[in-house]
Amino acid sequence: MSVFNSAISSVKSAAFVAALLLTVVLAGCNQAGTQPNERAQADGTDGAQIPAMQPRLDASPVATGDGNWRVLTAEEVTFTVTAPGARQVKLLYSPVVADDQAFEIVTLDAPDENGVFRTQLKPPADFAGDMWAEVAYADGATRETEPIALVARDAVAATAERNEQPGTNASSEEGDNPTDARTGGGQPARALNTSGGTITHNRLQANQPDVRIAINIPAFRLTLWQNDKPVKTYEIGIGKKSHPLPSGDREASQVIFNPNWIPPNSTWVRRMRGVSPGERITADDPRNPLGKIKIPLGNAYLIHEAAKPSDIGSLVSHGCARVLTKDLFDLAEQIIIARSLPMTQADIERAKNSNERVIQRLETPIPVIISYETQVIEDGVLHLYPDVYDRNTNTVENLRALLESNDINAARLADETLREMLARASMTEKFSVRLNDIRGGRALTAGRTQPLTEQSAERNSGGNSNNSRDGSSARRRSS
């Protein structure tokens, strides 16, 4: 993580600071990066001169939210940095939609006798993102606190009221059991929710409103289903390990094209350059971080645009599904056709090429089923995906049970064979083999590894990518 520098005062940076206020708590999807302690001995400073205590940032009052999120429970929030021996503290902010950006919110230079810095701020209602502190010591050394993911209570409540029903949004921190999530026909039982292999897709039928969206996290795939048949599959990016895309059932009640941003009348906005409270910032304005299209899922999660192609097939977000812009428009178009919604093809093209804001409401919300299945059988083919969140789903026992549930005498397969099959799935590749080849004893010789996504193929061929195995990148670069 780069130390915040004077470039933050530029107009471009100030514009992105605006993102912090706009960031609709839609689970925020800011790309991950380097660890906050990597500056402990920067600039040639002798690490031994830095106080032994790691500086710490706290916010109060807060409540526990989904994943690592902490929900701000009051209009005014107290931020406390404990850093004995420090002379100055900068509070830095990374909005969920402003990738690789870090912005200075306030500088504190008056600690109490215990080395504690305090300030009170009023975050806007749509606040969401990471905050941390850069701490400067008298000898020139700098350290950074661990970041904390904060989201405004009002934004969470608004999306929850609109999209959630009590008891229907089960968010699982454990991996789905692949041996239980099956039907007799070999299709995933969770609403036919995965399509990551050679499964046959069907043509979308107009005026057939029974559609749903299914996401299989380890496959990096989002599939649109109609009448319990797969129609189209899109490659996605998913939440990083610290902010995983949660398994569970959700709903989409609207598709928003060209969302405007109106900066609230906030102290933070008034400090920024290039934007003014109450100003209407349209979708084509570079100061607007919302993008061209998004599909809120409620409770701080959404399907939205990827910041760049390398997001696909990577762990990059704060728990959202990232989709390429062209694919996201295509998904919206398919939904509109299936539901016979009043938005025409000409309207869609106009949304693509203009900044006209359109909210297409879905009278009957679309079910969105998010699952975590690393072992999937489709059309007589076994697909093994990486255990991206380290949930211990790719075990020999799970694989053996899945094969036996599909009429394969798995007792004849040695543990070493099953382990080798599982080992061939990686963060960039899946392993696929036909069930008949497994029955014939050709699991390893006939099976093939394939790139998880097109971007995975580029990474495998040596293409440049700023994403690492765990989804980290050079994050929070000061602009």
CSV table of C-alpha atoms in Angstrom, one decimal:
chain,number,residue,atom,x,y,z
A,1,MET,CA,0.0,0.0,0.0
A,2,SER,CA,1.5,3.3,-1.0
A,3,VAL,CA,1.8,6.1,1.4
A,4,PHE,CA,-0.7,8.9,0.7
A,5,ASN,CA,1.2,11.8,-0.7
A,6,SER,CA,0.6,15.4,-1.9
A,7,ALA,CA,-0.9,14.3,-5.1
A,8,ILE,CA,-4.2,13.7,-3.3
A,9,SER,CA,-4.8,17.4,-3.6
A,10,SER,CA,-5.0,17.2,-7.4
A,11,VAL,CA,-8.4,17.6,-9.0
A,12,LYS,CA,-8.4,14.1,-10.3
A,13,SER,CA,-7.9,12.7,-6.8
A,14,ALA,CA,-10.4,15.0,-5.2
A,15,ALA,CA,-12.9,13.8,-7.7
A,16,PHE,CA,-12.4,10.2,-6.6
A,17,VAL,CA,-12.7,11.2,-3.0
A,18,ALA,CA,-16.2,12.0,-3.9
A,19,ALA,CA,-16.6,8.3,-4.5
A,20,LEU,CA,-16.4,7.8,-0.8
A,21,LEU,CA,-19.6,9.6,-0.4
A,22,LEU,CA,-21.3,8.1,-3.2
A,23,THR,CA,-20.3,4.6,-2.8
A,24,VAL,CA,-23.8,3.3,-2.0
A,25,VAL,CA,-22.7,0.7,0.3
A,26,LEU,CA,-23.4,-1.8,-2.4
A,27,ALA,CA,-20.9,-4.0,-0.7
A,28,GLY,CA,-18.4,-2.1,-2.0
A,29,CYS,CA,-16.1,-3.4,-4.4
A,30,ASN,CA,-12.6,-2.0,-4.1
A,31,GLN,CA,-9.7,-4.0,-5.3
A,32,ALA,CA,-7.4,-5.5,-2.7
A,33,GLY,CA,-3.7,-4.9,-2.2
A,34,THR,CA,-0.6,-4.9,-0.2
A,35,GLN,CA,-0.6,-5.3,3.5
A,36,PRO,CA,-0.7,-2.1,5.6
A,37,ASN,CA,2.4,-2.8,7.5
A,38,GLU,CA,4.8,-2.9,4.6
A,39,ARG,CA,5.9,0.7,5.2
A,40,ALA,CA,7.3,0.0,8.7
A,41,GLN,CA,10.9,0.6,7.5
A,42,ALA,CA,10.3,2.7,4.4
A,43,ASP,CA,12.6,5.4,3.3
A,44,GLY,CA,15.6,3.9,4.9
A,45,THR,CA,14.3,4.3,8.4
A,46,ASP,CA,15.7,2.0,11.0
A,47,GLY,CA,12.8,-0.2,12.1
A,48,ALA,CA,14.3,-0.5,15.6
A,49,GLN,CA,13.6,3.2,16.2
A,50,ILE,CA,9.9,2.7,15.7
A,51,PRO,CA,7.9,2.1,18.9
A,52,ALA,CA,7.1,-1.6,19.4
A,53,MET,CA,3.4,-1.0,19.6
A,54,GLN,CA,1.6,-1.3,16.3
A,55,PRO,CA,-0.7,1.7,15.8
A,56,ARG,CA,-4.4,1.0,15.8
A,57,LEU,CA,-7.4,2.6,14.3
A,58,ASP,CA,-10.8,2.3,16.0
A,59,ALA,CA,-14.3,3.6,15.1
A,60,SER,CA,-17.2,4.0,17.5
A,61,PRO,CA,-20.0,3.3,17.7
A,62,VAL,CA,-20.1,0.4,15.3
A,63,ALA,CA,-21.9,-3.0,15.0
A,64,THR,CA,-20.9,-6.2,13.4
A,65,GLY,CA,-22.0,-6.5,9.7
A,66,ASP,CA,-21.7,-9.2,7.0
A,67,GLY,CA,-18.2,-10.6,6.6
A,68,ASN,CA,-15.6,-8.1,7.8
A,69,TRP,CA,-17.9,-5.1,7.5
A,70,ARG,CA,-18.5,-2.9,10.6
A,71,VAL,CA,-21.7,-0.9,10.5
A,72,LEU,CA,-21.7,2.7,11.7
A,73,THR,CA,-24.6,3.0,14.1
A,74,ALA,CA,-24.6,6.8,14.8
A,75,GLU,CA,-24.7,10.0,12.7
A,76,GLU,CA,-21.4,11.2,14.3
A,77,VAL,CA,-18.6,8.7,14.5
A,78,THR,CA,-15.5,8.9,16.7
A,79,PHE,CA,-12.2,7.8,15.1
A,80,THR,CA,-9.4,7.0,17.5
A,81,VAL,CA,-5.8,6.2,16.6
A,82,THR,CA,-3.6,4.8,19.3
A,83,ALA,CA,0.0,5.5,18.4
A,84,PRO,CA,2.3,6.3,21.3
A,85,GLY,CA,5.3,8.4,20.2
A,86,ALA,CA,3.7,9.6,17.0
A,87,ARG,CA,3.7,13.3,16.0
A,88,GLN,CA,1.0,13.2,13.3
A,89,VAL,CA,-1.8,11.0,12.0
A,90,LYS,CA,-3.6,11.0,8.6
A,91,LEU,CA,-6.9,9.3,8.2
A,92,LEU,CA,-7.0,7.7,4.8
A,93,TYR,CA,-10.0,6.4,2.9
A,94,SER,CA,-10.5,4.0,0.0
A,95,PRO,CA,-14.1,4.1,-1.4
A,96,VAL,CA,-15.5,0.8,-2.5
A,97,VAL,CA,-15.8,1.9,-6.1
A,98,ALA,CA,-12.6,3.9,-6.5
A,99,ASP,CA,-10.0,1.1,-7.1
A,100,ASP,CA,-6.4,1.6,-6.2
A,101,GLN,CA,-7.1,5.1,-4.8
A,102,ALA,CA,-6.3,6.5,-1.3
A,103,PHE,CA,-7.6,9.8,-0.1
A,104,GLU,CA,-6.8,11.9,2.9
A,105,ILE,CA,-9.8,12.7,5.0
A,106,VAL,CA,-8.2,14.6,7.9
A,107,THR,CA,-4.8,15.2,9.5
A,108,LEU,CA,-4.4,15.1,13.3
A,109,ASP,CA,-1.4,16.5,15.1
A,110,ALA,CA,-2.5,16.9,18.7
A,111,PRO,CA,-2.3,13.6,20.6
A,112,ASP,CA,-3.1,13.3,24.2
A,113,GLU,CA,-0.5,12.3,26.8
A,114,ASN,CA,-1.0,8.7,26.0
A,115,GLY,CA,-0.3,9.1,22.3
A,116,VAL,CA,-4.0,8.9,21.3
A,117,PHE,CA,-5.4,10.9,18.5
A,118,ARG,CA,-9.2,11.5,18.2
A,119,THR,CA,-11.6,13.2,15.9
A,120,GLN,CA,-15.4,13.1,15.2
A,121,LEU,CA,-16.8,13.0,11.7
A,122,LYS,CA,-20.2,12.7,10.1
A,123,PRO,CA,-20.0,10.1,7.3
A,124,PRO,CA,-22.7,10.5,4.6
A,125,ALA,CA,-25.6,8.0,4.4
A,126,ASP,CA,-24.1,6.1,1.5
A,127,PHE,CA,-20.6,5.8,3.0
A,128,ALA,CA,-18.7,2.5,2.4
A,129,GLY,CA,-15.1,1.6,2.2
A,130,ASP,CA,-11.8,1.0,4.0
A,131,MET,CA,-10.3,3.4,6.4
A,132,TRP,CA,-6.9,3.3,7.9
A,133,ALA,CA,-4.3,5.7,9.4
A,134,GLU,CA,-0.9,6.7,8.3
A,135,VAL,CA,1.2,7.4,11.4
A,136,ALA,CA,4.3,9.6,11.3
A,137,TYR,CA,6.9,9.5,14.1
A,138,ALA,CA,9.5,12.1,15.1
A,139,ASP,CA,12.4,10.2,13.7
A,140,GLY,CA,10.8,10.2,10.2
A,141,ALA,CA,9.5,6.6,10.3
A,142,THR,CA,5.9,5.9,9.2
A,143,ARG,CA,3.6,3.1,9.9
A,144,GLU,CA,0.0,2.3,8.8
A,145,THR,CA,-2.7,0.7,10.9
A,146,GLU,CA,-4.7,-2.3,9.8
A,147,PRO,CA,-7.6,-1.0,7.6
A,148,ILE,CA,-11.2,-1.4,8.8
A,149,ALA,CA,-14.2,-1.8,6.4
A,150,LEU,CA,-16.9,0.6,7.4
A,151,VAL,CA,-20.4,1.0,6.0
A,152,ALA,CA,-23.1,3.5,7.0
A,153,ARG,CA,-26.1,2.1,8.8
A,154,ASP,CA,-28.6,4.0,6.7
A,155,ALA,CA,-27.4,2.5,3.5
A,156,VAL,CA,-27.5,-1.0,4.8
A,157,ALA,CA,-31.0,-0.5,6.2
A,158,ALA,CA,-32.2,1.0,2.9
A,159,THR,CA,-31.0,-1.9,0.8
A,160,ALA,CA,-32.1,-4.5,3.4
A,161,GLU,CA,-35.7,-3.1,3.5
A,162,ARG,CA,-35.9,-3.1,-0.2
A,163,ASN,CA,-34.4,-6.4,-1.1
A,164,GLU,CA,-34.4,-8.7,1.9
A,165,GLN,CA,-37.1,-10.7,3.7
A,166,PRO,CA,-36.4,-12.1,7.1
A,167,GLY,CA,-35.0,-15.6,7.1
A,168,THR,CA,-34.4,-15.7,3.3
A,169,ASN,CA,-30.9,-14.3,3.0
A,170,ALA,CA,-28.7,-17.0,4.5
A,171,SER,CA,-25.1,-16.0,4.1
A,172,SER,CA,-22.8,-19.0,4.6
A,173,GLU,CA,-19.2,-18.7,5.7
A,174,GLU,CA,-18.8,-22.4,5.2
A,175,GLY,CA,-18.5,-24.1,1.9
A,176,ASP,CA,-21.6,-25.7,0.4
A,177,ASN,CA,-21.5,-29.5,0.7
A,178,PRO,CA,-21.1,-30.7,-2.9
A,179,THR,CA,-22.3,-34.1,-2.1
A,180,ASP,CA,-25.6,-32.8,-0.9
A,181,ALA,CA,-26.3,-30.2,-3.5
A,182,ARG,CA,-27.3,-32.6,-6.2
A,183,THR,CA,-30.4,-33.8,-7.9
A,184,GLY,CA,-31.0,-37.3,-9.3
A,185,GLY,CA,-30.4,-35.9,-12.8
A,186,GLY,CA,-26.9,-34.8,-11.9
A,187,GLN,CA,-27.8,-31.0,-12.0
A,188,PRO,CA,-27.0,-28.8,-9.1
A,189,ALA,CA,-30.0,-28.8,-6.7
A,190,ARG,CA,-29.6,-25.1,-5.7
A,191,ALA,CA,-31.9,-23.9,-8.5
A,192,LEU,CA,-29.7,-25.4,-11.2
A,193,ASN,CA,-27.1,-22.9,-10.2
A,194,THR,CA,-23.8,-23.7,-11.9
A,195,SER,CA,-22.7,-23.6,-15.5
A,196,GLY,CA,-18.9,-23.7,-15.8
A,197,GLY,CA,-18.3,-26.5,-18.2
A,198,THR,CA,-19.6,-27.8,-21.5
A,199,ILE,CA,-23.3,-27.7,-20.5
A,200,THR,CA,-25.7,-27.0,-23.3
A,201,HIS,CA,-27.2,-23.5,-23.3
A,202,ASN,CA,-30.7,-22.8,-24.5
A,203,ARG,CA,-32.0,-19.9,-26.5
A,204,LEU,CA,-33.8,-17.3,-24.4
A,205,GLN,CA,-37.5,-17.2,-24.9
A,206,ALA,CA,-39.3,-13.8,-25.0
A,207,ASN,CA,-42.2,-13.3,-22.6
A,208,GLN,CA,-41.1,-16.2,-20.4
A,209,PRO,CA,-40.6,-14.5,-17.1
A,210,ASP,CA,-39.3,-17.4,-15.0
A,211,VAL,CA,-35.7,-16.3,-14.9
A,212,ARG,CA,-33.1,-16.4,-12.2
A,213,ILE,CA,-29.4,-15.7,-11.8
A,214,ALA,CA,-27.0,-18.2,-10.4
A,215,ILE,CA,-23.4,-17.7,-9.4
A,216,ASN,CA,-20.9,-20.4,-8.6
A,217,ILE,CA,-18.1,-18.6,-6.8
A,218,PRO,CA,-15.1,-21.0,-7.4
A,219,ALA,CA,-16.0,-21.2,-11.1
A,220,PHE,CA,-16.0,-17.4,-11.5
A,221,ARG,CA,-19.3,-17.8,-13.4
A,222,LEU,CA,-22.6,-16.1,-13.4
A,223,THR,CA,-25.4,-18.0,-15.3
A,224,LEU,CA,-28.8,-16.7,-16.4
A,225,TRP,CA,-31.5,-19.5,-16.2
A,226,GLN,CA,-34.9,-19.5,-17.7
A,227,ASN,CA,-37.5,-22.2,-17.0
A,228,ASP,CA,-34.8,-24.2,-15.1
A,229,LYS,CA,-32.6,-24.2,-18.2
A,230,PRO,CA,-29.3,-22.4,-18.6
A,231,VAL,CA,-29.4,-19.6,-21.2
A,232,LYS,CA,-26.1,-17.7,-20.9
A,233,THR,CA,-23.0,-17.7,-18.8
A,234,TYR,CA,-20.7,-14.8,-18.0
A,235,GLU,CA,-17.2,-14.7,-16.5
A,236,ILE,CA,-16.9,-12.7,-13.3
A,237,GLY,CA,-14.5,-11.4,-10.6
A,238,ILE,CA,-15.4,-12.2,-7.0
A,239,GLY,CA,-14.7,-11.0,-3.5
A,240,LYS,CA,-11.2,-11.2,-2.0
A,241,LYS,CA,-10.6,-13.5,0.9
A,242,SER,CA,-11.0,-10.7,3.5
A,243,HIS,CA,-14.4,-9.8,1.9
A,244,PRO,CA,-15.7,-13.0,0.3
A,245,LEU,CA,-18.7,-13.1,-2.0
A,246,PRO,CA,-21.2,-14.7,0.4
A,247,SER,CA,-23.1,-17.9,-0.4
A,248,GLY,CA,-26.9,-17.5,0.0
A,249,ASP,CA,-30.1,-16.5,-1.7
A,250,ARG,CA,-30.7,-12.9,-2.7
A,251,GLU,CA,-33.0,-10.9,-5.0
A,252,ALA,CA,-32.6,-8.3,-7.7
A,253,SER,CA,-35.4,-5.8,-7.8
A,254,GLN,CA,-34.0,-3.3,-10.2
A,255,VAL,CA,-31.4,-2.6,-12.9
A,256,ILE,CA,-30.0,0.9,-12.8
A,257,PHE,CA,-28.5,2.4,-16.0
A,258,ASN,CA,-26.3,5.5,-15.9
A,259,PRO,CA,-26.7,6.3,-12.2
A,260,ASN,CA,-26.1,9.9,-11.4
A,261,TRP,CA,-24.2,11.1,-8.3
A,262,ILE,CA,-25.2,14.1,-6.3
A,263,PRO,CA,-22.6,14.7,-3.6
A,264,PRO,CA,-24.3,15.3,-0.3
A,265,ASN,CA,-23.9,18.5,1.7
A,266,SER,CA,-21.1,16.9,3.9
A,267,THR,CA,-18.1,18.3,5.5
A,268,TRP,CA,-16.0,15.9,3.6
A,269,VAL,CA,-17.5,17.0,0.2
A,270,ARG,CA,-16.9,20.6,1.1
A,271,ARG,CA,-13.2,19.8,1.6
A,272,MET,CA,-12.8,18.3,-1.8
A,273,ARG,CA,-11.7,20.0,-5.0
A,274,GLY,CA,-13.6,19.6,-8.2
A,275,VAL,CA,-17.0,18.7,-6.8
A,276,SER,CA,-19.7,20.7,-4.9
A,277,PRO,CA,-22.5,19.6,-2.6
A,278,GLY,CA,-25.7,19.2,-4.5
A,279,GLU,CA,-24.0,19.2,-7.9
A,280,ARG,CA,-25.5,16.7,-10.4
A,281,ILE,CA,-22.7,14.5,-11.7
A,282,THR,CA,-23.8,12.5,-14.7
A,283,ALA,CA,-22.7,9.0,-15.6
A,284,ASP,CA,-20.3,10.1,-18.3
A,285,ASP,CA,-18.4,12.4,-16.0
A,286,PRO,CA,-15.1,10.9,-14.9
A,287,ARG,CA,-15.8,12.1,-11.3
A,288,ASN,CA,-18.8,9.7,-11.1
A,289,PRO,CA,-17.5,6.3,-9.9
A,290,LEU,CA,-20.7,4.4,-10.3
A,291,GLY,CA,-20.3,3.2,-13.8
A,292,LYS,CA,-22.8,2.6,-16.6
A,293,ILE,CA,-24.9,-0.1,-15.0
A,294,LYS,CA,-25.4,-2.0,-11.7
A,295,ILE,CA,-27.8,-4.5,-10.2
A,296,PRO,CA,-28.2,-4.1,-6.4
A,297,LEU,CA,-28.7,-7.4,-4.5
A,298,GLY,CA,-29.4,-5.8,-1.1
A,299,ASN,CA,-27.5,-5.7,2.2
A,300,ALA,CA,-24.4,-4.0,0.6
A,301,TYR,CA,-23.9,-6.4,-2.3
A,302,LEU,CA,-24.4,-6.1,-6.0
A,303,ILE,CA,-23.5,-7.1,-9.5
A,304,HIS,CA,-21.6,-4.3,-11.2
A,305,GLU,CA,-19.0,-3.4,-13.8
A,306,ALA,CA,-15.5,-4.6,-13.6
A,307,ALA,CA,-12.9,-1.8,-13.3
A,308,LYS,CA,-10.7,-3.6,-15.9
A,309,PRO,CA,-10.6,-6.9,-17.7
A,310,SER,CA,-8.0,-8.4,-15.3
A,311,ASP,CA,-10.7,-8.3,-12.6
A,312,ILE,CA,-12.3,-11.3,-14.2
A,313,GLY,CA,-11.2,-14.6,-12.8
A,314,SER,CA,-9.7,-12.8,-9.8
A,315,LEU,CA,-10.4,-12.1,-6.1
A,316,VAL,CA,-10.8,-8.4,-6.3
A,317,SER,CA,-13.9,-7.0,-4.6
A,318,HIS,CA,-15.4,-6.3,-1.3
A,319,GLY,CA,-17.9,-9.1,-1.8
A,320,CYS,CA,-19.5,-8.1,-5.2
A,321,ALA,CA,-19.6,-9.9,-8.5
A,322,ARG,CA,-17.8,-7.9,-11.1
A,323,VAL,CA,-18.8,-8.3,-14.8
A,324,LEU,CA,-17.4,-6.8,-18.0
A,325,THR,CA,-19.5,-3.9,-19.2
A,326,LYS,CA,-20.6,-5.6,-22.4
A,327,ASP,CA,-21.6,-8.7,-20.5
A,328,LEU,CA,-23.6,-6.7,-17.9
A,329,PHE,CA,-25.5,-4.9,-20.7
A,330,ASP,CA,-26.2,-8.2,-22.3
A,331,LEU,CA,-27.5,-9.7,-19.1
A,332,ALA,CA,-29.8,-6.8,-18.6
A,333,GLU,CA,-31.1,-7.1,-22.1
A,334,GLN,CA,-31.8,-10.8,-21.6
A,335,ILE,CA,-33.8,-10.0,-18.5
A,336,ILE,CA,-35.7,-7.3,-20.2
A,337,ILE,CA,-36.7,-9.6,-23.1
A,338,ALA,CA,-37.7,-12.5,-20.9
A,339,ARG,CA,-39.8,-10.3,-18.6
A,340,SER,CA,-41.3,-8.3,-21.6
A,341,LEU,CA,-40.4,-5.1,-19.9
A,342,PRO,CA,-41.2,-1.8,-21.5
A,343,MET,CA,-37.5,-0.9,-22.2
A,344,THR,CA,-36.9,-1.4,-25.9
A,345,GLN,CA,-33.7,-2.3,-27.7
A,346,ALA,CA,-33.4,1.4,-28.8
A,347,ASP,CA,-33.7,2.4,-25.1
A,348,ILE,CA,-30.9,0.1,-24.2
A,349,GLU,CA,-28.7,1.5,-27.0
A,350,ARG,CA,-29.5,5.0,-25.8
A,351,ALA,CA,-28.5,4.0,-22.3
A,352,LYS,CA,-25.2,2.7,-23.6
A,353,ASN,CA,-24.4,5.8,-25.6
A,354,SER,CA,-25.8,8.5,-23.3
A,355,ASN,CA,-25.8,9.6,-19.7
A,356,GLU,CA,-29.6,9.3,-19.4
A,357,ARG,CA,-30.4,7.7,-16.0
A,358,VAL,CA,-32.9,4.9,-16.2
A,359,ILE,CA,-34.1,2.6,-13.4
A,360,GLN,CA,-35.8,-0.5,-14.7
A,361,ARG,CA,-37.8,-1.9,-11.8
A,362,LEU,CA,-38.6,-5.6,-11.6
A,363,GLU,CA,-42.1,-6.0,-10.2
A,364,THR,CA,-41.3,-9.6,-9.4
A,365,PRO,CA,-37.7,-9.7,-8.1
A,366,ILE,CA,-35.3,-12.1,-9.8
A,367,PRO,CA,-33.9,-14.8,-7.5
A,368,VAL,CA,-30.1,-14.7,-7.2
A,369,ILE,CA,-28.6,-17.9,-5.9
A,370,ILE,CA,-24.9,-17.7,-4.9
A,371,SER,CA,-23.2,-21.0,-4.2
A,372,TYR,CA,-19.8,-22.3,-3.4
A,373,GLU,CA,-19.3,-25.6,-5.3
A,374,THR,CA,-15.9,-26.8,-6.2
A,375,GLN,CA,-17.0,-30.2,-7.4
A,376,VAL,CA,-19.7,-30.1,-10.1
A,377,ILE,CA,-21.1,-32.7,-12.6
A,378,GLU,CA,-22.8,-31.3,-15.7
A,379,ASP,CA,-23.8,-33.2,-18.9
A,380,GLY,CA,-21.8,-36.3,-17.8
A,381,VAL,CA,-18.6,-34.3,-17.1
A,382,LEU,CA,-17.0,-33.8,-13.7
A,383,HIS,CA,-15.5,-30.3,-13.2
A,384,LEU,CA,-13.2,-29.5,-10.3
A,385,TYR,CA,-12.7,-25.9,-9.4
A,386,PRO,CA,-10.2,-24.3,-6.9
A,387,ASP,CA,-11.2,-23.9,-3.3
A,388,VAL,CA,-10.7,-20.2,-3.6
A,389,TYR,CA,-11.7,-19.3,0.0
A,390,ASP,CA,-9.9,-22.3,1.6
A,391,ARG,CA,-13.0,-23.9,2.9
A,392,ASN,CA,-11.7,-27.4,2.7
A,393,THR,CA,-14.3,-28.5,0.1
A,394,ASN,CA,-11.9,-30.3,-2.2
A,395,THR,CA,-11.3,-33.4,-0.1
A,396,VAL,CA,-11.0,-37.0,-1.3
A,397,GLU,CA,-14.0,-37.8,0.9
A,398,ASN,CA,-16.2,-35.3,-0.8
A,399,LEU,CA,-15.1,-36.3,-4.3
A,400,ARG,CA,-15.6,-40.0,-3.6
A,401,ALA,CA,-19.1,-39.3,-2.3
A,402,LEU,CA,-20.0,-37.2,-5.3
A,403,LEU,CA,-18.9,-39.9,-7.7
A,404,GLU,CA,-20.7,-42.6,-5.9
A,405,SER,CA,-23.9,-40.5,-6.0
A,406,ASN,CA,-23.6,-40.5,-9.8
A,407,ASP,CA,-23.3,-44.3,-10.1
A,408,ILE,CA,-19.5,-44.6,-10.1
A,409,ASN,CA,-17.9,-47.3,-8.0
A,410,ALA,CA,-15.5,-44.9,-6.4
A,411,ALA,CA,-14.2,-47.6,-4.1
A,412,ARG,CA,-12.2,-48.8,-7.1
A,413,LEU,CA,-10.4,-45.4,-7.3
A,414,ALA,CA,-7.3,-45.1,-5.2
A,415,ASP,CA,-7.0,-42.1,-2.9
A,416,GLU,CA,-3.8,-41.1,-4.8
A,417,THR,CA,-5.8,-40.8,-8.0
A,418,LEU,CA,-8.5,-38.7,-6.4
A,419,ARG,CA,-5.9,-36.4,-4.9
A,420,GLU,CA,-4.1,-36.0,-8.2
A,421,MET,CA,-7.5,-35.0,-9.8
A,422,LEU,CA,-8.1,-32.4,-7.1
A,423,ALA,CA,-4.5,-31.1,-7.3
A,424,ARG,CA,-5.0,-30.3,-11.0
A,425,ALA,CA,-7.5,-27.5,-10.2
A,426,SER,CA,-5.7,-24.3,-9.5
A,427,MET,CA,-6.5,-20.6,-9.1
A,428,THR,CA,-6.3,-20.2,-12.9
A,429,GLU,CA,-7.4,-23.6,-14.1
A,430,LYS,CA,-10.2,-26.2,-13.6
A,431,PHE,CA,-9.9,-29.9,-14.2
A,432,SER,CA,-12.5,-31.7,-16.3
A,433,VAL,CA,-13.1,-35.4,-17.1
A,434,ARG,CA,-16.0,-37.3,-18.5
A,435,LEU,CA,-17.7,-39.8,-16.1
A,436,ASN,CA,-17.3,-42.6,-18.6
A,437,ASP,CA,-13.5,-42.0,-18.6
A,438,ILE,CA,-13.5,-42.3,-14.8
A,439,ARG,CA,-15.5,-45.5,-15.1
A,440,GLY,CA,-13.0,-46.8,-17.6
A,441,GLY,CA,-10.0,-46.0,-15.4
A,442,ARG,CA,-8.8,-43.1,-17.5
A,443,ALA,CA,-9.5,-40.2,-15.1
A,444,LEU,CA,-6.0,-38.8,-15.2
A,445,THR,CA,-5.0,-39.7,-18.8
A,446,ALA,CA,-8.3,-38.5,-20.3
A,447,GLY,CA,-8.9,-35.5,-18.0
A,448,ARG,CA,-7.9,-32.1,-19.1
A,449,THR,CA,-7.1,-28.8,-17.4
A,450,GLN,CA,-8.7,-25.7,-18.8
A,451,PRO,CA,-8.4,-22.0,-18.0
A,452,LEU,CA,-11.1,-20.8,-15.6
A,453,THR,CA,-11.6,-17.6,-17.7
A,454,GLU,CA,-10.2,-15.9,-20.7
A,455,GLN,CA,-8.2,-13.7,-18.4
A,456,SER,CA,-6.9,-16.8,-16.7
A,457,ALA,CA,-5.7,-18.1,-20.1
A,458,GLU,CA,-3.8,-14.8,-20.6
A,459,ARG,CA,-2.2,-15.1,-17.2
A,460,ASN,CA,-1.2,-18.7,-17.9
A,461,SER,CA,0.4,-17.7,-21.1
A,462,GLY,CA,2.5,-15.1,-19.3
A,463,GLY,CA,0.3,-12.0,-19.9
A,464,ASN,CA,0.7,-9.2,-17.5
A,465,SER,CA,-1.7,-9.0,-14.6
A,466,ASN,CA,-1.7,-7.0,-11.5
A,467,ASN,CA,-3.6,-9.6,-9.5
A,468,SER,CA,-2.0,-12.2,-7.4
A,469,ARG,CA,-3.2,-15.6,-6.3
A,470,ASP,CA,-5.1,-14.2,-3.3
A,471,GLY,CA,-6.6,-11.3,-5.2
A,472,SER,CA,-4.1,-8.7,-4.0
A,473,SER,CA,-2.7,-5.9,-6.1
A,474,ALA,CA,-0.9,-2.6,-5.8
A,475,ARG,CA,-3.8,-1.1,-4.0
A,476,ARG,CA,-4.4,2.4,-2.6
A,477,ARG,CA,-2.1,4.1,-5.0
A,478,SER,CA,-2.2,7.8,-4.3
A,479,SER,CA,-3.2,9.8,-7.3
